[in-house]
Short mmCIF file of C-alpha atoms in Angstrom, two decimals:
data_model
loop_
_atom_site.label_atom_id
_atom_site.label_comp_id
_atom_site.label_asym_id
_atom_site.label_seq_id
_atom_site.Cartn_x
_atom_site.Cartn_y
_atom_site.Cartn_z
CA UNK A 1 143.92 60.33 49.82
CA UNK A 2 144.15 58.29 52.74
CA UNK A 3 141.41 58.49 54.71
CA UNK A 4 140.07 56.92 58.21
CA UNK A 5 136.91 56.79 59.92
CA UNK A 6 135.93 57.05 63.71
CA UNK A 7 132.62 55.18 64.81
CA UNK A 8 131.00 55.88 68.04
CA UNK A 9 128.35 54.42 69.87
CA UNK A 10 127.25 56.32 73.58
CA UNK A 11 126.18 53.21 75.51
CA UNK A 12 127.13 49.33 76.10
CA UNK A 13 123.39 48.54 75.01
CA UNK A 14 124.24 50.37 71.52
CA UNK A 15 127.21 48.38 71.30
CA UNK A 16 124.83 45.12 71.47
CA UNK A 17 121.90 46.25 69.18
CA UNK A 18 121.88 46.46 65.69
CA UNK A 19 120.17 50.08 65.53
CA UNK A 20 120.19 52.76 62.65
CA UNK A 21 123.13 54.35 64.40
CA UNK A 22 125.14 51.10 65.34
CA UNK A 23 128.53 50.75 64.58
CA UNK A 24 128.29 48.17 61.47
CA UNK A 25 125.70 50.59 59.87
CA UNK A 26 128.26 53.37 60.39
CA UNK A 27 130.82 50.97 58.81
CA UNK A 28 128.70 50.57 55.85
CA UNK A 29 127.86 53.61 55.21
CA UNK A 30 131.26 55.16 55.35
CA UNK A 31 132.94 52.24 53.61
CA UNK A 32 130.45 52.69 50.88
CA UNK A 33 131.41 56.75 50.69
CA UNK A 34 135.21 56.07 50.51
CA UNK A 35 134.37 53.14 47.53
CA UNK A 36 132.34 56.22 45.84
CA UNK A 37 135.64 58.36 45.49
CA UNK A 38 138.04 56.98 42.93
CA UNK A 39 141.47 57.61 44.41
CA UNK A 40 140.46 57.41 48.14
CA UNK A 41 141.35 54.60 50.56
CA UNK A 42 140.32 53.69 54.03
CA UNK A 43 143.66 52.73 55.95
CA UNK A 44 142.33 53.36 59.76
CA UNK A 45 138.93 52.71 61.48
CA UNK A 46 138.40 54.15 65.12
CA UNK A 47 135.53 52.70 67.08
CA UNK A 48 134.81 54.25 70.53
CA UNK A 49 132.08 51.64 72.20
CA UNK A 50 130.07 52.78 74.97
CA UNK A 51 131.51 56.30 75.04
CA UNK A 52 129.14 59.42 75.53
CA UNK A 53 130.22 62.40 73.38
CA UNK A 54 128.03 64.70 75.63
CA UNK A 55 129.25 63.70 79.06
CA UNK A 56 132.85 62.81 78.21
CA UNK A 57 135.14 65.32 77.23
CA UNK A 58 137.54 65.32 73.87
CA UNK A 59 140.58 65.17 76.07
CA UNK A 60 139.32 61.98 78.14
CA UNK A 61 138.20 60.00 74.66
CA UNK A 62 141.56 57.97 74.46
CA UNK A 63 140.34 56.88 70.85
CA UNK A 64 140.03 60.17 69.45
CA UNK A 65 143.35 61.24 70.77
CA UNK A 66 144.80 58.54 69.10
CA UNK A 67 142.69 59.50 66.16
CA UNK A 68 144.51 62.85 66.51
CA UNK A 69 148.41 61.69 67.44
CA UNK A 70 147.86 59.22 63.98
CA UNK A 71 146.81 62.62 61.62
CA UNK A 72 149.89 64.55 63.64
CA UNK A 73 152.05 61.79 61.61
CA UNK A 74 150.22 62.21 58.72
CA UNK A 75 148.81 58.61 58.34
CA UNK A 76 145.99 59.42 56.54
CA UNK A 77 144.71 63.30 55.60
CA UNK A 78 140.72 62.74 55.52
CA UNK A 79 138.67 61.55 58.65
CA UNK A 80 135.19 60.00 57.85
CA UNK A 81 132.21 60.33 60.59
CA UNK A 82 128.68 58.55 60.14
CA UNK A 83 127.24 61.82 61.20
CA UNK A 84 128.49 65.15 62.55
CA UNK A 85 127.73 64.31 66.11
CA UNK A 86 129.78 61.18 66.42
CA UNK A 87 132.47 63.61 66.27
CA UNK A 88 131.29 65.53 69.28
CA UNK A 89 128.17 66.68 71.03
CA UNK A 90 129.60 69.32 73.13
CA UNK A 91 128.76 72.62 71.57
CA UNK A 92 132.37 74.02 72.32
CA UNK A 93 134.48 71.39 71.79
CA UNK A 94 132.90 70.30 68.37
CA UNK A 95 134.10 73.06 66.22
CA UNK A 96 137.83 72.97 67.99
CA UNK A 97 137.80 69.13 67.15
CA UNK A 98 137.12 70.12 63.52
CA UNK A 99 139.71 72.79 63.85
CA UNK A 100 142.52 70.44 65.33
CA UNK A 101 142.48 67.89 62.50
CA UNK A 102 142.20 70.61 59.87
CA UNK A 103 145.38 72.46 61.43
CA UNK A 104 146.97 68.81 61.07
CA UNK A 105 145.84 68.84 57.52
CA UNK A 106 143.03 66.69 57.59
CA UNK A 107 139.53 67.17 56.31
CA UNK A 108 136.66 65.82 58.40
CA UNK A 109 133.48 64.55 56.14
CA UNK A 110 129.93 63.36 57.45
CA UNK A 111 128.35 60.92 55.27
CA UNK A 112 124.74 60.64 56.48
CA UNK A 113 124.01 64.21 56.90
CA UNK A 114 123.33 65.12 53.25
CA UNK A 115 123.50 62.92 50.11
CA UNK A 116 126.61 62.26 48.99
CA UNK A 117 128.12 63.59 52.02
CA UNK A 118 129.20 66.70 53.48
CA UNK A 119 132.61 68.34 54.01
CA UNK A 120 132.43 70.01 57.57
CA UNK A 121 134.41 73.31 56.95
CA UNK A 122 135.59 75.82 58.94
CA UNK A 123 137.33 78.05 56.19
CA UNK A 124 135.00 81.31 56.31
CA UNK A 125 132.85 82.90 59.49
CA UNK A 126 129.69 81.28 58.11
CA UNK A 127 131.37 77.95 58.00
CA UNK A 128 132.68 78.37 61.52
CA UNK A 129 129.06 79.83 62.66
CA UNK A 130 127.30 76.47 61.03
CA UNK A 131 129.65 74.46 63.01
CA UNK A 132 128.89 75.75 66.14
CA UNK A 133 125.15 76.04 65.48
CA UNK A 134 125.47 72.13 64.99
CA UNK A 135 127.57 71.63 68.00
CA UNK A 136 124.70 73.28 70.01
CA UNK A 137 122.01 71.20 68.37
CA UNK A 138 123.48 67.97 69.31
CA UNK A 139 124.43 69.25 72.96
CA UNK A 140 120.58 70.56 73.40
CA UNK A 141 119.12 67.15 72.37
CA UNK A 142 121.63 65.01 74.38
CA UNK A 143 120.07 67.19 77.04
CA UNK A 144 117.03 67.21 76.61
CA UNK A 145 116.99 63.28 76.39
CA UNK A 146 119.03 63.34 79.53
CA UNK A 147 116.26 65.35 81.42
CA UNK A 148 113.77 62.92 80.36
CA UNK A 149 115.59 59.66 81.06
CA UNK A 150 116.74 61.01 84.62
CA UNK A 151 112.77 62.10 85.56
CA UNK A 152 111.94 59.09 84.46
CA UNK A 153 114.40 57.02 86.42
CA UNK A 154 114.10 59.01 89.63
CA UNK A 155 110.16 58.09 89.16
CA UNK A 156 110.89 54.35 88.64
CA UNK A 157 113.07 54.02 91.57
CA UNK A 158 111.00 56.00 94.11
CA UNK A 159 108.22 53.76 93.06
CA UNK A 160 110.32 50.65 93.70
CA UNK A 161 110.73 49.67 90.22
CA UNK A 162 114.33 48.78 88.60
CA UNK A 163 115.54 51.24 86.47
CA UNK A 164 117.20 48.85 83.89
CA UNK A 165 120.68 47.79 82.89
CA UNK A 166 122.44 44.24 83.33
CA UNK A 167 120.78 42.59 86.33
CA UNK A 168 123.08 42.86 89.41
CA UNK A 169 124.13 39.52 91.22
CA UNK A 170 121.37 37.50 93.00
CA UNK A 171 118.85 38.81 90.04
CA UNK A 172 117.97 37.78 86.85
CA UNK A 173 116.03 39.54 84.13
CA UNK A 174 111.81 38.23 83.84
CA UNK A 175 111.25 36.33 80.85
CA UNK A 176 107.67 36.36 81.03
CA UNK A 177 107.62 40.19 81.05
CA UNK A 178 106.57 42.54 78.01
CA UNK A 179 107.41 45.65 77.42
CA UNK A 180 104.77 48.32 79.26
CA UNK A 181 103.33 45.74 81.39
CA UNK A 182 102.83 45.82 85.54
CA UNK A 183 104.82 42.65 85.83
CA UNK A 184 108.38 43.22 87.65
CA UNK A 185 111.38 43.21 85.89
CA UNK A 186 113.83 41.38 87.99
CA UNK A 187 113.47 38.04 89.78
CA UNK A 188 115.47 36.83 92.43
CA UNK A 189 117.88 33.98 91.27
CA UNK A 190 117.96 32.01 94.31
CA UNK A 191 121.15 30.34 93.49
CA UNK A 192 122.86 33.26 93.49
CA UNK A 193 120.90 34.61 96.37
CA UNK A 194 121.83 32.07 98.67
CA UNK A 195 125.95 33.42 97.72
CA UNK A 196 124.68 36.80 98.84
CA UNK A 197 123.14 35.89 102.02
CA UNK A 198 126.20 33.79 102.63
CA UNK A 199 128.62 36.87 101.99
CA UNK A 200 126.41 38.68 104.93
CA UNK A 201 126.87 36.09 107.08
CA UNK A 202 130.91 35.72 106.57
CA UNK A 203 130.88 39.17 106.98
CA UNK A 204 128.84 39.77 110.04
CA UNK A 205 129.19 36.90 111.63
CA UNK A 206 132.66 35.40 111.16
CA UNK A 207 134.14 39.06 110.87
CA UNK A 208 135.89 38.47 107.15
CA UNK A 209 136.82 41.17 105.34
CA UNK A 210 135.69 41.07 101.47
CA UNK A 211 138.91 39.79 100.17
CA UNK A 212 138.92 36.96 102.64
CA UNK A 213 134.96 36.50 101.61
CA UNK A 214 136.55 36.38 97.84
CA UNK A 215 138.95 33.16 98.66
CA UNK A 216 136.19 31.27 100.35
CA UNK A 217 133.85 31.61 97.35
CA UNK A 218 136.62 31.31 94.91
CA UNK A 219 137.47 27.78 96.83
CA UNK A 220 133.53 26.84 97.24
CA UNK A 221 133.55 27.14 93.15
CA UNK A 222 131.17 29.81 93.13
CA UNK A 223 130.78 31.29 89.73
CA UNK A 224 130.92 35.17 89.59
CA UNK A 225 128.70 36.64 86.61
CA UNK A 226 131.68 37.57 84.63
CA UNK A 227 133.21 34.41 84.77
CA UNK A 228 136.21 35.38 86.56
CA UNK A 229 137.13 34.96 90.15
CA UNK A 230 135.89 36.85 93.03
CA UNK A 231 138.11 39.41 94.64
CA UNK A 232 137.45 42.19 97.42
CA UNK A 233 136.09 44.61 95.29
CA UNK A 234 133.48 42.63 93.73
CA UNK A 235 132.29 41.50 96.84
CA UNK A 236 132.08 44.81 98.31
CA UNK A 237 130.23 46.34 95.46
CA UNK A 238 127.36 43.60 96.13
CA UNK A 239 127.58 44.03 100.03
CA UNK A 240 127.14 48.10 99.56
CA UNK A 241 124.40 47.30 96.59
CA UNK A 242 121.06 48.56 98.51
CA UNK A 243 118.97 46.11 95.51
CA UNK A 244 119.90 43.40 97.81
CA UNK A 245 117.56 44.65 100.63
CA UNK A 246 114.92 45.35 98.15
CA UNK A 247 115.31 48.83 97.62
CA UNK A 248 116.05 49.50 93.64
CA UNK A 249 118.24 52.73 93.48
CA UNK A 250 118.82 55.75 91.32
CA UNK A 251 122.02 58.21 91.90
CA UNK A 252 124.35 56.11 93.18
CA UNK A 253 126.66 56.50 89.66
CA UNK A 254 127.57 58.93 88.26
CA UNK A 255 128.29 58.60 83.97
CA UNK A 256 131.52 59.50 82.29
CA UNK A 257 134.08 57.56 80.32
CA UNK A 258 134.11 54.58 83.69
CA UNK A 259 131.24 54.53 85.91
CA UNK A 260 132.26 55.80 89.17
CA UNK A 261 130.44 56.79 92.85
CA UNK A 262 128.44 59.71 92.56
CA UNK A 263 128.44 60.04 96.17
CA UNK A 264 129.38 57.94 98.91
CA UNK A 265 127.87 54.30 99.66
CA UNK A 266 127.06 54.92 103.09
CA UNK A 267 124.93 58.06 102.67
CA UNK A 268 121.41 56.82 101.72
CA UNK A 269 119.75 60.31 101.77
CA UNK A 270 121.65 61.11 98.68
CA UNK A 271 119.84 58.58 96.45
CA UNK A 272 116.60 58.13 94.87
CA UNK A 273 114.78 54.46 96.20
CA UNK A 274 111.16 53.67 97.55
CA UNK A 275 110.32 55.50 100.83
CA UNK A 276 107.57 55.72 103.37
CA UNK A 277 105.67 58.42 104.10
CA UNK A 278 108.37 59.27 107.15
CA UNK A 279 111.40 59.39 104.49
CA UNK A 280 112.98 56.02 105.66
CA UNK A 281 113.98 53.04 103.32
CA UNK A 282 110.66 50.91 102.09
CA UNK A 283 112.06 47.63 100.88
CA UNK A 284 110.31 46.00 97.79
CA UNK A 285 109.14 42.51 99.17
CA UNK A 286 109.75 40.62 96.07
CA UNK A 287 113.62 42.01 95.52
CA UNK A 288 114.70 41.31 98.62
CA UNK A 289 117.27 38.98 99.55
CA UNK A 290 118.22 40.01 102.96
CA UNK A 291 116.14 41.86 105.59
CA UNK A 292 116.89 45.80 105.57
CA UNK A 293 118.17 45.72 109.32
CA UNK A 294 120.83 43.22 108.53
CA UNK A 295 121.76 45.05 105.13
CA UNK A 296 122.16 48.08 107.70
CA UNK A 297 124.40 46.50 109.85
CA UNK A 298 126.62 45.45 106.93
CA UNK A 299 127.10 49.21 105.90
CA UNK A 300 127.49 50.37 109.32
CA UNK A 301 130.27 47.99 109.70
CA UNK A 302 131.98 48.86 106.25
CA UNK A 303 132.09 52.37 107.64
CA UNK A 304 133.26 51.69 111.02
CA UNK A 305 136.16 49.73 109.35
CA UNK A 306 136.51 52.59 106.33
CA UNK A 307 137.22 55.18 109.46
CA UNK A 308 139.57 53.12 111.28
CA UNK A 309 143.34 54.38 111.23
CA UNK A 310 145.17 53.38 108.59
CA UNK A 311 147.06 50.11 109.52
CA UNK A 312 144.20 49.17 111.77
CA UNK A 313 143.53 45.65 111.64
CA UNK A 314 140.02 44.21 111.01
CA UNK A 315 138.18 42.39 114.03
CA UNK A 316 139.62 38.99 112.87
CA UNK A 317 143.54 40.06 112.90
CA UNK A 318 143.39 40.73 109.26
CA UNK A 319 144.21 43.58 106.90
CA UNK A 320 142.11 43.68 103.92
CA UNK A 321 144.74 44.43 100.85
CA UNK A 322 143.26 47.61 98.69
CA UNK A 323 144.85 49.37 95.76
CA UNK A 324 145.80 52.46 97.14
CA UNK A 325 146.21 55.93 94.30
CA UNK A 326 149.86 56.47 93.51
CA UNK A 327 151.38 59.27 91.35
CA UNK A 328 154.53 57.65 89.04
CA UNK A 329 157.45 59.97 87.71
CA UNK A 330 156.05 59.65 84.54
CA UNK A 331 152.38 60.57 85.27
CA UNK A 332 150.17 61.99 82.45
CA UNK A 333 152.72 61.14 79.49
CA UNK A 334 152.55 57.41 79.17
CA UNK A 335 150.18 55.77 76.73
CA UNK A 336 150.09 52.47 75.16
CA UNK A 337 150.96 51.86 71.96
CA UNK A 338 148.92 49.07 71.25
CA UNK A 339 145.67 50.52 71.73
CA UNK A 340 146.15 54.10 72.30
CA UNK A 341 144.58 54.24 75.47
CA UNK A 342 146.58 56.67 79.12
CA UNK A 343 149.04 54.63 81.25
CA UNK A 344 147.79 55.05 84.89
CA UNK A 345 150.01 54.69 87.87
CA UNK A 346 148.93 52.36 90.88
CA UNK A 347 150.47 50.43 94.18
CA UNK A 348 149.92 46.87 94.82
CA UNK A 349 151.00 44.61 97.33
CA UNK A 350 154.20 45.15 99.18
CA UNK A 351 154.12 48.47 97.83
CA UNK A 352 154.71 47.23 94.48
CA UNK A 353 154.91 50.39 91.99
CA UNK A 354 153.19 49.67 88.41
CA UNK A 355 151.78 51.55 85.50
CA UNK A 356 148.49 50.06 84.09
CA UNK A 357 146.54 50.15 80.73
CA UNK A 358 143.20 51.76 80.95
CA UNK A 359 141.69 49.82 78.58
CA UNK A 360 142.20 46.63 80.54
CA UNK A 361 140.20 47.95 83.09
CA UNK A 362 137.56 49.30 81.01
CA UNK A 363 137.25 46.73 78.22
CA UNK A 364 139.68 43.77 79.28
CA UNK A 365 142.20 41.80 77.28
CA UNK A 366 139.90 41.73 73.88
CA UNK A 367 140.41 45.69 74.00
CA UNK A 368 144.34 45.64 73.74
CA UNK A 369 146.89 43.09 73.02
CA UNK A 370 149.62 44.67 74.92
CA UNK A 371 150.58 44.25 78.57
CA UNK A 372 148.05 44.80 81.30
CA UNK A 373 151.04 46.37 83.74
CA UNK A 374 154.35 47.49 83.44
CA UNK A 375 156.74 47.51 86.34
CA UNK A 376 156.95 51.52 87.48
CA UNK A 377 160.81 51.32 87.97
CA UNK A 378 161.86 49.26 85.19
CA UNK A 379 159.98 51.54 82.96
CA UNK A 380 161.08 54.71 84.25
CA UNK A 381 164.24 53.47 84.28
CA UNK A 382 163.94 52.93 80.84
CA UNK A 383 162.75 56.02 79.52
CA UNK A 384 165.08 57.95 82.01
CA UNK A 385 167.94 56.29 79.96
CA UNK A 386 167.38 56.99 76.65
CA UNK A 387 166.47 60.84 77.63
CA UNK A 388 170.26 60.92 79.29
CA UNK A 389 171.66 59.80 76.10
CA UNK A 390 169.99 62.59 73.96
CA UNK A 391 170.71 64.94 76.56
CA UNK A 392 174.25 63.89 76.68
CA UNK A 393 174.26 65.07 73.00
CA UNK A 394 171.73 68.27 73.23
CA UNK A 395 173.32 71.83 72.54
CA UNK A 396 172.32 73.92 75.61
CA UNK A 397 171.83 76.84 74.49
CA UNK A 398 169.05 76.26 72.11
CA UNK A 399 167.14 73.62 74.33
CA UNK A 400 167.14 76.06 77.10
CA UNK A 401 165.43 78.49 74.21
CA UNK A 402 163.04 75.78 73.34
CA UNK A 403 162.20 75.05 76.88
CA UNK A 404 161.53 78.68 78.00
CA UNK A 405 159.48 79.13 74.82
CA UNK A 406 157.21 76.21 75.88
CA UNK A 407 156.80 77.15 79.24
CA UNK A 408 155.59 80.66 78.41
CA UNK A 409 153.33 79.42 75.73
CA UNK A 410 151.95 77.37 78.64
CA UNK A 411 151.60 80.30 81.04
CA UNK A 412 149.54 82.16 78.59
CA UNK A 413 147.40 79.11 77.44
CA UNK A 414 146.91 78.95 81.57
CA UNK A 415 145.65 82.24 81.45
CA UNK A 416 143.73 82.15 78.94
CA UNK A 417 142.06 78.74 80.81
CA UNK A 418 141.30 80.86 83.68
CA UNK A 419 139.43 84.08 81.81
CA UNK A 420 137.43 81.29 79.69
CA UNK A 421 136.61 79.56 83.46
CA UNK A 422 135.87 83.18 84.74
CA UNK A 423 133.79 83.55 81.68
CA UNK A 424 131.66 80.49 82.32
CA UNK A 425 131.56 81.07 85.91
CA UNK A 426 129.72 84.31 85.33
CA UNK A 427 127.29 82.14 83.10
CA UNK A 428 126.61 79.55 85.12
CA UNK A 429 125.34 81.92 87.93
CA UNK A 430 123.21 83.87 85.47
CA UNK A 431 121.62 80.49 84.47
CA UNK A 432 121.31 78.73 87.82
CA UNK A 433 119.33 82.49 88.69
CA UNK A 434 117.01 82.51 86.05
CA UNK A 435 115.88 79.38 86.66
CA UNK A 436 115.67 79.77 90.43
CA UNK A 437 113.47 83.10 89.45
CA UNK A 438 111.31 80.24 87.21
CA UNK A 439 110.53 78.15 90.26
CA UNK A 440 109.64 80.85 92.50
CA UNK A 441 107.83 82.88 90.05
CA UNK A 442 106.02 79.55 89.12
CA UNK A 443 105.29 78.71 92.56
CA UNK A 444 104.12 82.23 93.40
CA UNK A 445 101.62 83.21 90.97
CA UNK A 446 99.68 83.23 87.49
CA UNK A 447 102.64 81.29 85.11
CA UNK A 448 104.19 83.86 82.76
CA UNK A 449 107.14 81.71 82.00
CA UNK A 450 106.13 78.97 79.94
CA UNK A 451 108.22 75.63 78.84
CA UNK A 452 109.10 74.16 75.44
CA UNK A 453 105.55 72.78 74.66
CA UNK A 454 103.60 76.25 76.16
CA UNK A 455 102.68 74.81 79.49
CA UNK A 456 104.19 75.56 82.93
CA UNK A 457 107.73 73.66 83.60
CA UNK A 458 106.67 70.51 85.61
CA UNK A 459 108.37 70.99 89.20
CA UNK A 460 110.48 68.05 88.62
CA UNK A 461 112.20 69.34 85.23
CA UNK A 462 112.60 72.50 86.83
CA UNK A 463 114.23 71.19 90.03
CA UNK A 464 116.38 68.71 87.55
CA UNK A 465 117.69 72.12 85.79
CA UNK A 466 118.35 73.71 88.78
CA UNK A 467 120.15 70.99 90.08
CA UNK A 468 122.18 70.65 86.88
CA UNK A 469 122.95 74.14 87.06
CA UNK A 470 124.05 74.16 90.40
CA UNK A 471 126.67 71.21 89.52
CA UNK A 472 127.91 72.80 86.96
CA UNK A 473 128.34 75.76 88.98
CA UNK A 474 130.38 74.10 91.71
CA UNK A 475 132.79 72.28 88.81
CA UNK A 476 134.05 75.52 87.61
CA UNK A 477 134.55 77.22 91.28
CA UNK A 478 136.33 74.08 91.95
CA UNK A 479 138.32 74.38 88.32
CA UNK A 480 138.45 78.19 89.09
CA UNK A 481 139.54 78.14 92.26
CA UNK A 482 142.54 74.87 91.71
CA UNK A 483 145.80 76.28 92.21
CA UNK A 484 147.91 76.97 89.28
CA UNK A 485 150.62 74.92 88.03
CA UNK A 486 154.27 75.55 90.05
CA UNK A 487 156.43 77.26 87.77
CA UNK A 488 160.03 75.56 87.70
CA UNK A 489 162.51 77.94 86.45
CA UNK A 490 164.15 75.98 83.54
CA UNK A 491 167.39 74.33 83.66
CA UNK A 492 170.00 74.40 81.17
CA UNK A 493 170.27 70.75 79.52
CA UNK A 494 173.66 69.08 79.55
CA UNK A 495 176.52 71.24 81.47
CA UNK A 496 174.65 70.01 85.05
CA UNK A 497 170.79 69.89 83.79
CA UNK A 498 171.11 66.13 84.80
CA UNK A 499 172.43 66.36 88.07
CA UNK A 500 169.81 68.90 89.08
CA UNK A 501 167.04 66.65 87.69
CA UNK A 502 168.52 63.91 89.70
CA UNK A 503 169.03 65.76 92.98
CA UNK A 504 165.19 67.34 92.78
CA UNK A 505 162.01 66.10 94.39
CA UNK A 506 159.62 63.89 92.48
CA UNK A 507 157.30 66.49 91.38
CA UNK A 508 159.66 68.89 89.90
CA UNK A 509 161.12 65.95 88.37
CA UNK A 510 157.93 65.57 86.87
CA UNK A 511 157.70 68.97 85.80
CA UNK A 512 160.93 69.27 83.99
CA UNK A 513 159.57 66.19 82.43
CA UNK A 514 156.74 67.60 81.19
CA UNK A 515 158.88 70.58 79.80
CA UNK A 516 160.64 68.34 77.50
CA UNK A 517 158.39 65.54 76.25
CA UNK A 518 154.88 65.49 74.86
CA UNK A 519 154.34 61.69 75.63
CA UNK A 520 156.14 58.59 75.74
CA UNK A 521 154.70 55.65 74.19
CA UNK A 522 155.07 52.24 75.48
CA UNK A 523 155.23 49.02 73.34
CA UNK A 524 156.08 45.40 74.51
CA UNK A 525 159.36 45.51 73.02
CA UNK A 526 160.25 49.39 72.63
CA UNK A 527 159.90 53.12 73.53
CA UNK A 528 158.94 56.33 71.87
CA UNK A 529 159.58 58.93 73.07
CA UNK A 530 158.20 62.62 71.79
CA UNK A 531 159.20 66.06 72.69
CA UNK A 532 157.98 69.25 73.29
CA UNK A 533 160.89 70.72 71.87
CA UNK A 534 162.27 70.52 68.44
CA UNK A 535 164.43 67.44 68.21
CA UNK A 536 166.89 68.95 65.68
CA UNK A 537 167.35 71.97 68.45
CA UNK A 538 167.99 69.00 71.16
CA UNK A 539 170.34 66.93 69.27
CA UNK A 540 172.46 70.91 68.02
#
């Protein structure tokens, strides 16, 4: 029995600490489980470091997708996890992930949930019911933890206390602070604070853009926390961070596979930060590197540049070079063969197009020994050349039937997804209405609806629930209102297919490629084309 293992921890803090669920602990338990089964061999180990099984969907977890791809190739017949919730903490996805491995001929085992391990079976209706309950329980635990942590962090930010994480540039951790003490967690690092003040002065007085400021800092030998050279994006993030004006903030970012901005950095109303009785920002003197009014001038100057017409020059006659999002011909198909991550399209200087490995962005070179970028034009030409050689040998009638069958299956799946979305949206509307009714009843009179502990729901918890329900409803609305994918009549490969493809606009070309290809795995020296259609049919 060839076995594989997936280890996962949800946060970067867990990666660095040796807790009861750390990756080394998980690996030790899994290896002992395999050693206790004669004839079993552990051939693959996958590690998801700092990836939440609750906030990140299975489709966006590159390591999990790589494990599924390897199971599809028959590289192992058993998948082992430390605990069942390491696989997923989403009640709807958890049994489906198990089912996907099962359909690929792969058993799924959990080693710590029961003595001697436990097979996560889906053979009977009772098995399926138990798997759903396990996923529901794991999701409920994550939701309750998220609510408690969010409420605590909101309170800390409103009181002017730092909410945790790596210290931002300009600050250092207070070595004298003890848990639950009243001492400040952060102290100003004067050497770094001097660099922050210099950035502000160069931006406002010298009217330099962030990229030019980065060049000045590199020339002067000012070090960045990561040890890498400065660039415009790093300078911009520091200048936009309210902490340099003495404002610890909560709600600036939203969690996920990658940390992203939750709202515009210029809209302070949406953030939780210390405020006075009138609702105005109230800086914490011990954390203030630059005066509040000076920092607000920086934000106003950045916002005015952001609103300038495309191509407009900055105050000193120079233009800041920014990466612009781009859609490549192979977007959604490319996978890095070295680490299994997706390759995303981008555009750099002089409109040079490229495909970028996401692991290099999220982890750096330590996470992937492959290339960071691939030239888009060269990669697209290589893929199309391989495809052209195969299509020259294709059986037109058989392949057209396969393509039509794939399109029909895709259309049926899209209709099913729309029905699921409609049902989820109706449920979200009911959940939101229920929480609003609880809040209204609790504020209007005697409390009848009690919380989990037998007491009235605390108002912050109720508000957090309502806000979460509103966000869920809006997400579902947007998904339900998204336009259906454009259907392109399948062309007959061979006999004019290539000519029709070459003359079509790029969006149509992309759809035609997705009809034929499942994915394209990119290595330093080779390509692998995985077809949606049967290769035997393709070659007649």
